Structures are given as C-alpha cells and as structure tokens.
PDB file of C-alpha atoms in Angstrom:
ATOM      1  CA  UNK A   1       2.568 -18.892 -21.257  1.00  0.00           C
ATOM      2  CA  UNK A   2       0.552 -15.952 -22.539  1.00  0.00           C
ATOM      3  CA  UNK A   3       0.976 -12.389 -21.103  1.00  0.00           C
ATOM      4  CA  UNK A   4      -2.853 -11.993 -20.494  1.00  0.00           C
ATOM      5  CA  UNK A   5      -4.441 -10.064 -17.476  1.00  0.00           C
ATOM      6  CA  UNK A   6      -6.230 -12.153 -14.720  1.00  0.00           C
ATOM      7  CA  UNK A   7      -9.455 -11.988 -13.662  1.00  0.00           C
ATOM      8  CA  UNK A   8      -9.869 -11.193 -10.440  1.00  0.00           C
ATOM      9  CA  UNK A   9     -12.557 -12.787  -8.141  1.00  0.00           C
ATOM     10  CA  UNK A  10     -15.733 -11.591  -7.539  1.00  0.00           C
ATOM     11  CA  UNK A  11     -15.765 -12.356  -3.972  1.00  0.00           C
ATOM     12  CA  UNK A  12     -13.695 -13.337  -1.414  1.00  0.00           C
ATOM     13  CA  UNK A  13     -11.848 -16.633  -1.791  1.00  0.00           C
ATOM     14  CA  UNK A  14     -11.065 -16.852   2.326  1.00  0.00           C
ATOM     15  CA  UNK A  15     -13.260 -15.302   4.602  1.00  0.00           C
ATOM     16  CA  UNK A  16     -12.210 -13.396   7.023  1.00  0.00           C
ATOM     17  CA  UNK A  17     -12.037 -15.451  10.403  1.00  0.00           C
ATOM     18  CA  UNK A  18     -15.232 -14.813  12.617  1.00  0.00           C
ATOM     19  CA  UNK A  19     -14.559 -16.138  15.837  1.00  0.00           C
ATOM     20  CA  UNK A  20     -10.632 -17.007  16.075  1.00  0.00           C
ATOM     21  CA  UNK A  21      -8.712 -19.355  17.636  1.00  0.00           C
ATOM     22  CA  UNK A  22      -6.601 -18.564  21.104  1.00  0.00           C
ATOM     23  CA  UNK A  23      -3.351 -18.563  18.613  1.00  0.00           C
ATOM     24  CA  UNK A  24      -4.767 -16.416  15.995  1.00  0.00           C
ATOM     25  CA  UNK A  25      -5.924 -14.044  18.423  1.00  0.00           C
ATOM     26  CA  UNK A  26      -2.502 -13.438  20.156  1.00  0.00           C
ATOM     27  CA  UNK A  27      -1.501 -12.994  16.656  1.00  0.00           C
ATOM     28  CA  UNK A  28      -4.219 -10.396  15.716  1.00  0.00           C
ATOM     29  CA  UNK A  29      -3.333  -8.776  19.375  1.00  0.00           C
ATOM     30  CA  UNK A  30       0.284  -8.551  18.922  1.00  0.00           C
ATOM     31  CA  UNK A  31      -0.020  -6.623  15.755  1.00  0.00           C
ATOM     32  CA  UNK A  32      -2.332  -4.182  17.136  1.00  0.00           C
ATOM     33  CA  UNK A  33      -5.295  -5.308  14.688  1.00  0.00           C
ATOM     34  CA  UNK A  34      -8.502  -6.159  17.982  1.00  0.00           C
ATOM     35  CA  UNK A  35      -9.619  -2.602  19.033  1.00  0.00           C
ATOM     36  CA  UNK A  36     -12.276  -2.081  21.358  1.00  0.00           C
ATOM     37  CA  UNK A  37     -13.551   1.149  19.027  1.00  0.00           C
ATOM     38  CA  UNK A  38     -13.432  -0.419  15.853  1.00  0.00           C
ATOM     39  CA  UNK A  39     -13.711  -3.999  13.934  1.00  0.00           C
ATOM     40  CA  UNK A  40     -11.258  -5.910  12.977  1.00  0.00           C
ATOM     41  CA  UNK A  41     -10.013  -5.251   9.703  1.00  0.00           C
ATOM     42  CA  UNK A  42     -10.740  -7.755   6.485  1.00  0.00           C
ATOM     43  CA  UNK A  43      -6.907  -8.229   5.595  1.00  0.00           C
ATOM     44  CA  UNK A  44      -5.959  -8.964   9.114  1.00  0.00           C
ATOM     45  CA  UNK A  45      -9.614 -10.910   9.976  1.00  0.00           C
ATOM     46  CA  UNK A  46      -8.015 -13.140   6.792  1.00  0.00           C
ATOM     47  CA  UNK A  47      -4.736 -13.341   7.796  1.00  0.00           C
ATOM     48  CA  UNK A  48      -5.936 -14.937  11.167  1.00  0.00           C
ATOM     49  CA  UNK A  49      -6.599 -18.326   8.841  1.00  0.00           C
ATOM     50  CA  UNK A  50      -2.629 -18.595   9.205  1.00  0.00           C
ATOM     51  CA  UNK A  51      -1.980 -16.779  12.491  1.00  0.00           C
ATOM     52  CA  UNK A  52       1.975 -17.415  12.933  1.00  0.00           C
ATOM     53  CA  UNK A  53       2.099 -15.530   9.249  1.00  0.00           C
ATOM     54  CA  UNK A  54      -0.085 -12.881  10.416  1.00  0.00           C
ATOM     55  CA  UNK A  55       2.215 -12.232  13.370  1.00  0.00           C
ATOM     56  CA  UNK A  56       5.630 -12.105  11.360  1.00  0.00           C
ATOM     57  CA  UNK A  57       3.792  -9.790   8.177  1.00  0.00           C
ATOM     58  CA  UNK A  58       2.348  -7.640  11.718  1.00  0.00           C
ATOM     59  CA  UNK A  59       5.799  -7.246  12.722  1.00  0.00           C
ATOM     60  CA  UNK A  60       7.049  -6.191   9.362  1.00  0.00           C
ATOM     61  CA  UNK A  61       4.274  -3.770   8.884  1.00  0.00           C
ATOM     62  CA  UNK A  62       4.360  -2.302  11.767  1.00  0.00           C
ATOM     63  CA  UNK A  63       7.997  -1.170  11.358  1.00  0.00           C
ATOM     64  CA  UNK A  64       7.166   0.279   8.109  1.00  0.00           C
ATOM     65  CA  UNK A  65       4.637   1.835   9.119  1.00  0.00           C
ATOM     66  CA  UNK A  66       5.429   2.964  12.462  1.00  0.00           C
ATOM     67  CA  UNK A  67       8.983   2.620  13.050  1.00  0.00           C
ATOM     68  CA  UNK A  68      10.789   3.587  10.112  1.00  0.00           C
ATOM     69  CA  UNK A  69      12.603   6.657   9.039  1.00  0.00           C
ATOM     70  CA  UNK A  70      10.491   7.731   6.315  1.00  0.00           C
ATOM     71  CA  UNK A  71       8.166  10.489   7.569  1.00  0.00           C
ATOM     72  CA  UNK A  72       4.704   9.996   7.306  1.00  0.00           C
ATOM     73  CA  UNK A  73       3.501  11.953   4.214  1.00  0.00           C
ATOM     74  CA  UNK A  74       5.973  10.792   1.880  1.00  0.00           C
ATOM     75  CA  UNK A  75       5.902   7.110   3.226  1.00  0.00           C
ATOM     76  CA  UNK A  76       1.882   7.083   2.117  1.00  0.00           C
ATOM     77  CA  UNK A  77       2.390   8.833  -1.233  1.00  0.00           C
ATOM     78  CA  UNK A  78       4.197   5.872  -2.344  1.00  0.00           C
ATOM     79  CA  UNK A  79       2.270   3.561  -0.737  1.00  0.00           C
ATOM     80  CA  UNK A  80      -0.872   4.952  -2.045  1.00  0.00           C
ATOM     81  CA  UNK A  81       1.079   5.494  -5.938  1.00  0.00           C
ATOM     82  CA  UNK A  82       1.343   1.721  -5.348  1.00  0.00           C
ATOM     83  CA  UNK A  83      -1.919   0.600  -4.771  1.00  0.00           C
ATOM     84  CA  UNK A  84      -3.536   2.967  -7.662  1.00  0.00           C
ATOM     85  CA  UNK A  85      -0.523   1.360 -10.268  1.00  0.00           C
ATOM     86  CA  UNK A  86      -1.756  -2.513  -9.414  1.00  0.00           C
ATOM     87  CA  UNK A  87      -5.658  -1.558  -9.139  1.00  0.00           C
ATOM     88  CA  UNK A  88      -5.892  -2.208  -5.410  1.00  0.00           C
ATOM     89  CA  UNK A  89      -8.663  -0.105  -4.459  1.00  0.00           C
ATOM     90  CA  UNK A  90      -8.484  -1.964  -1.199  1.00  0.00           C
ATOM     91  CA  UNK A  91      -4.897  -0.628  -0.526  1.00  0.00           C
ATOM     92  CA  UNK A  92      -5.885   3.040  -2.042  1.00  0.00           C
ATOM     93  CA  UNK A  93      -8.866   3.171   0.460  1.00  0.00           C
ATOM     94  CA  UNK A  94      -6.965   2.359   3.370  1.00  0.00           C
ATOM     95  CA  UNK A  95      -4.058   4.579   2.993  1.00  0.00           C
ATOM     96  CA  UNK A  96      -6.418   7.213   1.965  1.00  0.00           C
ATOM     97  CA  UNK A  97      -7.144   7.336   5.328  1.00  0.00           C
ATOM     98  CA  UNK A  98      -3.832   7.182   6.524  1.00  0.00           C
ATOM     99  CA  UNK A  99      -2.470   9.542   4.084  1.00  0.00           C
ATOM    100  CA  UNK A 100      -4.993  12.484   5.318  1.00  0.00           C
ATOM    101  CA  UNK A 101      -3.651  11.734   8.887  1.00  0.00           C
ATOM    102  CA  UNK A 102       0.155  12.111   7.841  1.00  0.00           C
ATOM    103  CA  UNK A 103      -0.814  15.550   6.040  1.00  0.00           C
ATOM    104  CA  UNK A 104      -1.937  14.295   2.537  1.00  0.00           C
ATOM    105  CA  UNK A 105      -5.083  16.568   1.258  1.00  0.00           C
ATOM    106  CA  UNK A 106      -7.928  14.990  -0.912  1.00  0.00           C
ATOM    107  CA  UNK A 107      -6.613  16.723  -4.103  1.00  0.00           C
ATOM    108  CA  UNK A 108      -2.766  15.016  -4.022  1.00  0.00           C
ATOM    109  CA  UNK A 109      -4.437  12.189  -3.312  1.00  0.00           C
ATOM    110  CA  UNK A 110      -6.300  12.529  -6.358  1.00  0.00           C
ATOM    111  CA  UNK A 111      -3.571  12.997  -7.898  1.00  0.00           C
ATOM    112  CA  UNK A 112      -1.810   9.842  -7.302  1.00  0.00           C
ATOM    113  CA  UNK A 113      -4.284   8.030  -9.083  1.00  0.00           C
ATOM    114  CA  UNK A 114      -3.427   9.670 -12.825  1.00  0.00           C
ATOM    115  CA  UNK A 115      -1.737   7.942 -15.161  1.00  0.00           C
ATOM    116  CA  UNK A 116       1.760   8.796 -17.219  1.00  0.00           C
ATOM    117  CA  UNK A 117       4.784  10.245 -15.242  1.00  0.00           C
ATOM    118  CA  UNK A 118       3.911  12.362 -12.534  1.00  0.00           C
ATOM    119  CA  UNK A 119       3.300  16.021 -13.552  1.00  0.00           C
ATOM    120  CA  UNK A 120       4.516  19.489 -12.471  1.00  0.00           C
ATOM    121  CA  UNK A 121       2.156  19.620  -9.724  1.00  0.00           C
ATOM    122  CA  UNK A 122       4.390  17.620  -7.826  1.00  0.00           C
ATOM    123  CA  UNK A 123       7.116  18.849  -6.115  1.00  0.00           C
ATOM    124  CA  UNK A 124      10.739  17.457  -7.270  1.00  0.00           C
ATOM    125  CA  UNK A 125      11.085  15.106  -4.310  1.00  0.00           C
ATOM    126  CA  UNK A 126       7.694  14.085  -4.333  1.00  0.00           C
ATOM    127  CA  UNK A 127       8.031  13.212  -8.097  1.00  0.00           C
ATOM    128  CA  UNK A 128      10.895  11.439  -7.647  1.00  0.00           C
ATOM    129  CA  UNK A 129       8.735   8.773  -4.911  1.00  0.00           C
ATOM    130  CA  UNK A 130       5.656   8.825  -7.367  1.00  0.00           C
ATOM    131  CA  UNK A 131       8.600   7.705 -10.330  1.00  0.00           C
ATOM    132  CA  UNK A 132       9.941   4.885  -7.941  1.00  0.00           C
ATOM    133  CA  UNK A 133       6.638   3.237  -7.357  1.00  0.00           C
ATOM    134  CA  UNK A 134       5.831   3.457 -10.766  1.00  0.00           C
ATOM    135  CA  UNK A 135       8.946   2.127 -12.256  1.00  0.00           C
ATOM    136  CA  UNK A 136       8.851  -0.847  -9.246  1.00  0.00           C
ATOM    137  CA  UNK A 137       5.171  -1.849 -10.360  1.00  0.00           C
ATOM    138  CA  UNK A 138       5.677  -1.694 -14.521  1.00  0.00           C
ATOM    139  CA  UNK A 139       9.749  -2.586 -14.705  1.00  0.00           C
ATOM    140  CA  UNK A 140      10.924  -4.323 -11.627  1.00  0.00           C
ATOM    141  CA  UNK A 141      13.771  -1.588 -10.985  1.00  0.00           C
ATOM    142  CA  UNK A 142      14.521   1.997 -10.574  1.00  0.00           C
ATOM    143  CA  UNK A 143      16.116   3.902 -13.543  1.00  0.00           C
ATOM    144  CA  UNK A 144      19.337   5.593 -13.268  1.00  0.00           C
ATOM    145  CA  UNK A 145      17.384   9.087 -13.226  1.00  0.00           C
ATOM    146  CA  UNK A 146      15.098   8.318 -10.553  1.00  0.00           C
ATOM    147  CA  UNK A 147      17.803   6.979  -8.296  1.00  0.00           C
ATOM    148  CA  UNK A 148      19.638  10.123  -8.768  1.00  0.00           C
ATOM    149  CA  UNK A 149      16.779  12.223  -7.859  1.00  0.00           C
ATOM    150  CA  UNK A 150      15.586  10.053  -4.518  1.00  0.00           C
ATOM    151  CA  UNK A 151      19.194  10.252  -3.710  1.00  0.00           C
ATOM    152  CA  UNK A 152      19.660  14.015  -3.720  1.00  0.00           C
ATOM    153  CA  UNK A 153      17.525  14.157  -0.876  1.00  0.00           C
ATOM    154  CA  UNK A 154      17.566  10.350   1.154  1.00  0.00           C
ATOM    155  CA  UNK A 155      20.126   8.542   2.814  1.00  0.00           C
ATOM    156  CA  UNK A 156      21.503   5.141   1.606  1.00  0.00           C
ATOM    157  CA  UNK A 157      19.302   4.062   4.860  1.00  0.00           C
ATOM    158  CA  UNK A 158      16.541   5.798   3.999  1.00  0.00           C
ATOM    159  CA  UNK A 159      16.302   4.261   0.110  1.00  0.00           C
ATOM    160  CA  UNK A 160      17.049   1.442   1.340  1.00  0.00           C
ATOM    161  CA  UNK A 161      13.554   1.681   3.178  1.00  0.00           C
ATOM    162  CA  UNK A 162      11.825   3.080   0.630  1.00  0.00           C
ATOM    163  CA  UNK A 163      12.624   0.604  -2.000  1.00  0.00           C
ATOM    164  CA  UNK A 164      11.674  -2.280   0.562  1.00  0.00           C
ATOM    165  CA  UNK A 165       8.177   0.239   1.723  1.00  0.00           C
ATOM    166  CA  UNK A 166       7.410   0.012  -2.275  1.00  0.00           C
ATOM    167  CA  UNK A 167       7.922  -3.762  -2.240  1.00  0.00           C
ATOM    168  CA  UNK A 168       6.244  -4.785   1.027  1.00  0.00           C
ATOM    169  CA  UNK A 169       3.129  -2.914  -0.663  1.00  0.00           C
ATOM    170  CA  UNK A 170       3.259  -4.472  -3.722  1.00  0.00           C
ATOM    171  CA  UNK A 171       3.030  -8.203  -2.340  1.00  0.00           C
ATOM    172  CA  UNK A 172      -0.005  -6.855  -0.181  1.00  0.00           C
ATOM    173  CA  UNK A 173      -1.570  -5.457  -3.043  1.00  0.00           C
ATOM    174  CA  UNK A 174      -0.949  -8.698  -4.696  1.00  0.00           C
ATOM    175  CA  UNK A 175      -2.573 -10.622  -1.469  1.00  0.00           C
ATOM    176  CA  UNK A 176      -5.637  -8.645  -1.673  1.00  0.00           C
ATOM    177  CA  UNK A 177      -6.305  -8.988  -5.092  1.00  0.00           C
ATOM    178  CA  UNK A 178      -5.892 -12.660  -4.920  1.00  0.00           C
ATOM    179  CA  UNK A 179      -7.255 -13.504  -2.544  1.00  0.00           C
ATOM    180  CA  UNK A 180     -10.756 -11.282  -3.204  1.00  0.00           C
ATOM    181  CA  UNK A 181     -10.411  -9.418  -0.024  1.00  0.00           C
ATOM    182  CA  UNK A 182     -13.447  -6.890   0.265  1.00  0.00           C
ATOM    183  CA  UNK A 183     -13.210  -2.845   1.370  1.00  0.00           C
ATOM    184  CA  UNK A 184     -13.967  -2.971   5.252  1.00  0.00           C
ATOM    185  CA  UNK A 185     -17.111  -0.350   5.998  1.00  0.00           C
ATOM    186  CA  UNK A 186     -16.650   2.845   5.873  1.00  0.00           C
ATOM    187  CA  UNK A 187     -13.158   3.041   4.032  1.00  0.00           C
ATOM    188  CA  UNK A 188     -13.514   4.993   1.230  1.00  0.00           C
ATOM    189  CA  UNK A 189     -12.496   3.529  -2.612  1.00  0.00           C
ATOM    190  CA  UNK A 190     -10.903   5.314  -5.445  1.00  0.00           C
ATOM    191  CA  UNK A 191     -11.318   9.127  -5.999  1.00  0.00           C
ATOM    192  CA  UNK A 192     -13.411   9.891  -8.080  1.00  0.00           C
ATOM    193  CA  UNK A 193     -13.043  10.592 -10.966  1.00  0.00           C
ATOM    194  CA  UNK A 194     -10.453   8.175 -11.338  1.00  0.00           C
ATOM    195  CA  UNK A 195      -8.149   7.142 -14.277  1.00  0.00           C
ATOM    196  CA  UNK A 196      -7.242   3.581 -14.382  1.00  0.00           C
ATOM    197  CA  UNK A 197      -3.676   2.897 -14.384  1.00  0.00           C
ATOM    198  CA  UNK A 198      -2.347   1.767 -17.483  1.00  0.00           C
ATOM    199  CA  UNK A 199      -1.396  -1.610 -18.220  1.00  0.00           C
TER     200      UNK A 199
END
C-alpha cells in the first residue's frame, strides 16, 4: 500500500437528511441539534441517516463540549489546532465561532492555522495544547516534552480529557472529510491568509 494523499470529494457523498424520520428526530432533539432560530446543522442533518449513532456521538459531544473540565478557551484552541492540522475547514469554521464565544480573538485564531511548532506568541500553556494536537495528528502520541509541559499545569483528569477532546476531533474531522460534508451558511472558512498545514 502506497503512502499517497486522498482525494477528497467534491461534493457530498450523503446528503444531509431533509425531512427525518420520528427516530432520527428524537435523535437530532436529544442532542440539542433542531432550533427554532437556526437550521439544522450539515454534520448533524447527515448523521440523522443513522440516528441511534447520532444520539450516542450527541452524547459524547456534548460532554466535551459542555460538560467537561477543560475551560472553554483552551478546549477550542485545540480543537480548532486540530481541524487546521487535517485540512478540515469544516471543523475550523465551526469552532471559529465557538472559539470567539469562549474568549478566542480573530488574530489567535489566525494563528492556529500556521504551520511548524507553535511560536513565542503563544503563551507556555497554550503552546503546550497547540504541541499536543499537533503531535496527535502527525505521530499518533505525545512526546515526553509536551507531556511534561501539559502536566505542569493539568490534572491527570484533566489530560486525560484533553487527550480524548484531541481524539474525538480528529475522527470528526475524519467524518467530514469523508464523507464530503459542506460548510453550513454563514460559518465562516479558513482565515485568511492561511498556510496549509504541512503534510
């Protein structure tokens, strides 16, 4: 088997469910994704083609993202650190969003999305997240030196959650770029300008 990069699809390869079954709309429902103010979004709308799997990946996201330690500012740089490292502009847009709500400002998220280690704009802690995303996306694992620097600051509980956050964001990111999934309106995409991640 070659080591070659995959194309990835011009368009959607499942489209988001229109009009969903009962079961698929509990599911969509219990995970907080039907608003009256807003539209259902394209990964959950897709999700709905399998609704008991949207209901258990609901539950797991939602304690990630709304139940966990991790406050809210750190919990989206890595998030976002992830989505820019496996080209998921999809991911990046959304937590864009979420990352100005939890305190992020336009410019660090910029910054997420440059390539090589993160610099000395970042603070040490902060550096330390950006290194664990980056080391989980290119290497499968977190060095020695990075585990020494989360741990200065987080709990065993705590990196626990943030090694799991990092993974649970990688498989989306994998999701939406397999399966085509398109930007919902109005989310923004990359910053601009952007550097492509490497690799």
């Amino acid at each position: 088997m070659t080591d070659k990069r995959v194309e990835r699809p011009e368009r959607p390869r499942i489209i988001p469910i229109g009009n969903p079954s009962a079961e698929a709309l509990r599911s969509l429902q219990a995970v907080g994704a039907i608003r009256a103010d807003a539209p259902t979004l394209n990964i959950f709308a897709t999700l709905a083609r399998n609704p008991p799997l949207l209901d258990q990946f609901g539950r797991f996201a939602t304690y990630l993202l709304k139940e966990g330690a991790l406050p809210g500012r750190e919990r989206e740089l890595v998030i976002l650190r992830v989505g820019w490292r496996l080209g998921s502009e999809y991911e990046f847009g959304q937590h864009t969003i979420e990352g100005r709500r939890e305190g992020l400002t336009d410019k660090e998220i910029a910054g997420v999305a440059q390539d090589g280690a993160p610099s000395d704009r970042w603070n040490t802690d902060d550096r330390a997240l950006l290194a664990l995303a980056d080391e989980l996306c290119l290497h499968d694992g977190v060095s020695d030196d990075t585990w020494a620097a989360l741990s200065r600051r987080w709990s065993e509980a705590e990196l626990l959650e943030l090694v799991v956050l990092a993974g649970a964001y990688r498989m989306v990111c994998g999701l939406l770029t397999a399966v085509g999934i398109e930007l919902d309106d109005g989310i923004p995409g990359w910053p601009q300008p952007v550097q492509p991640p490497a690799g």
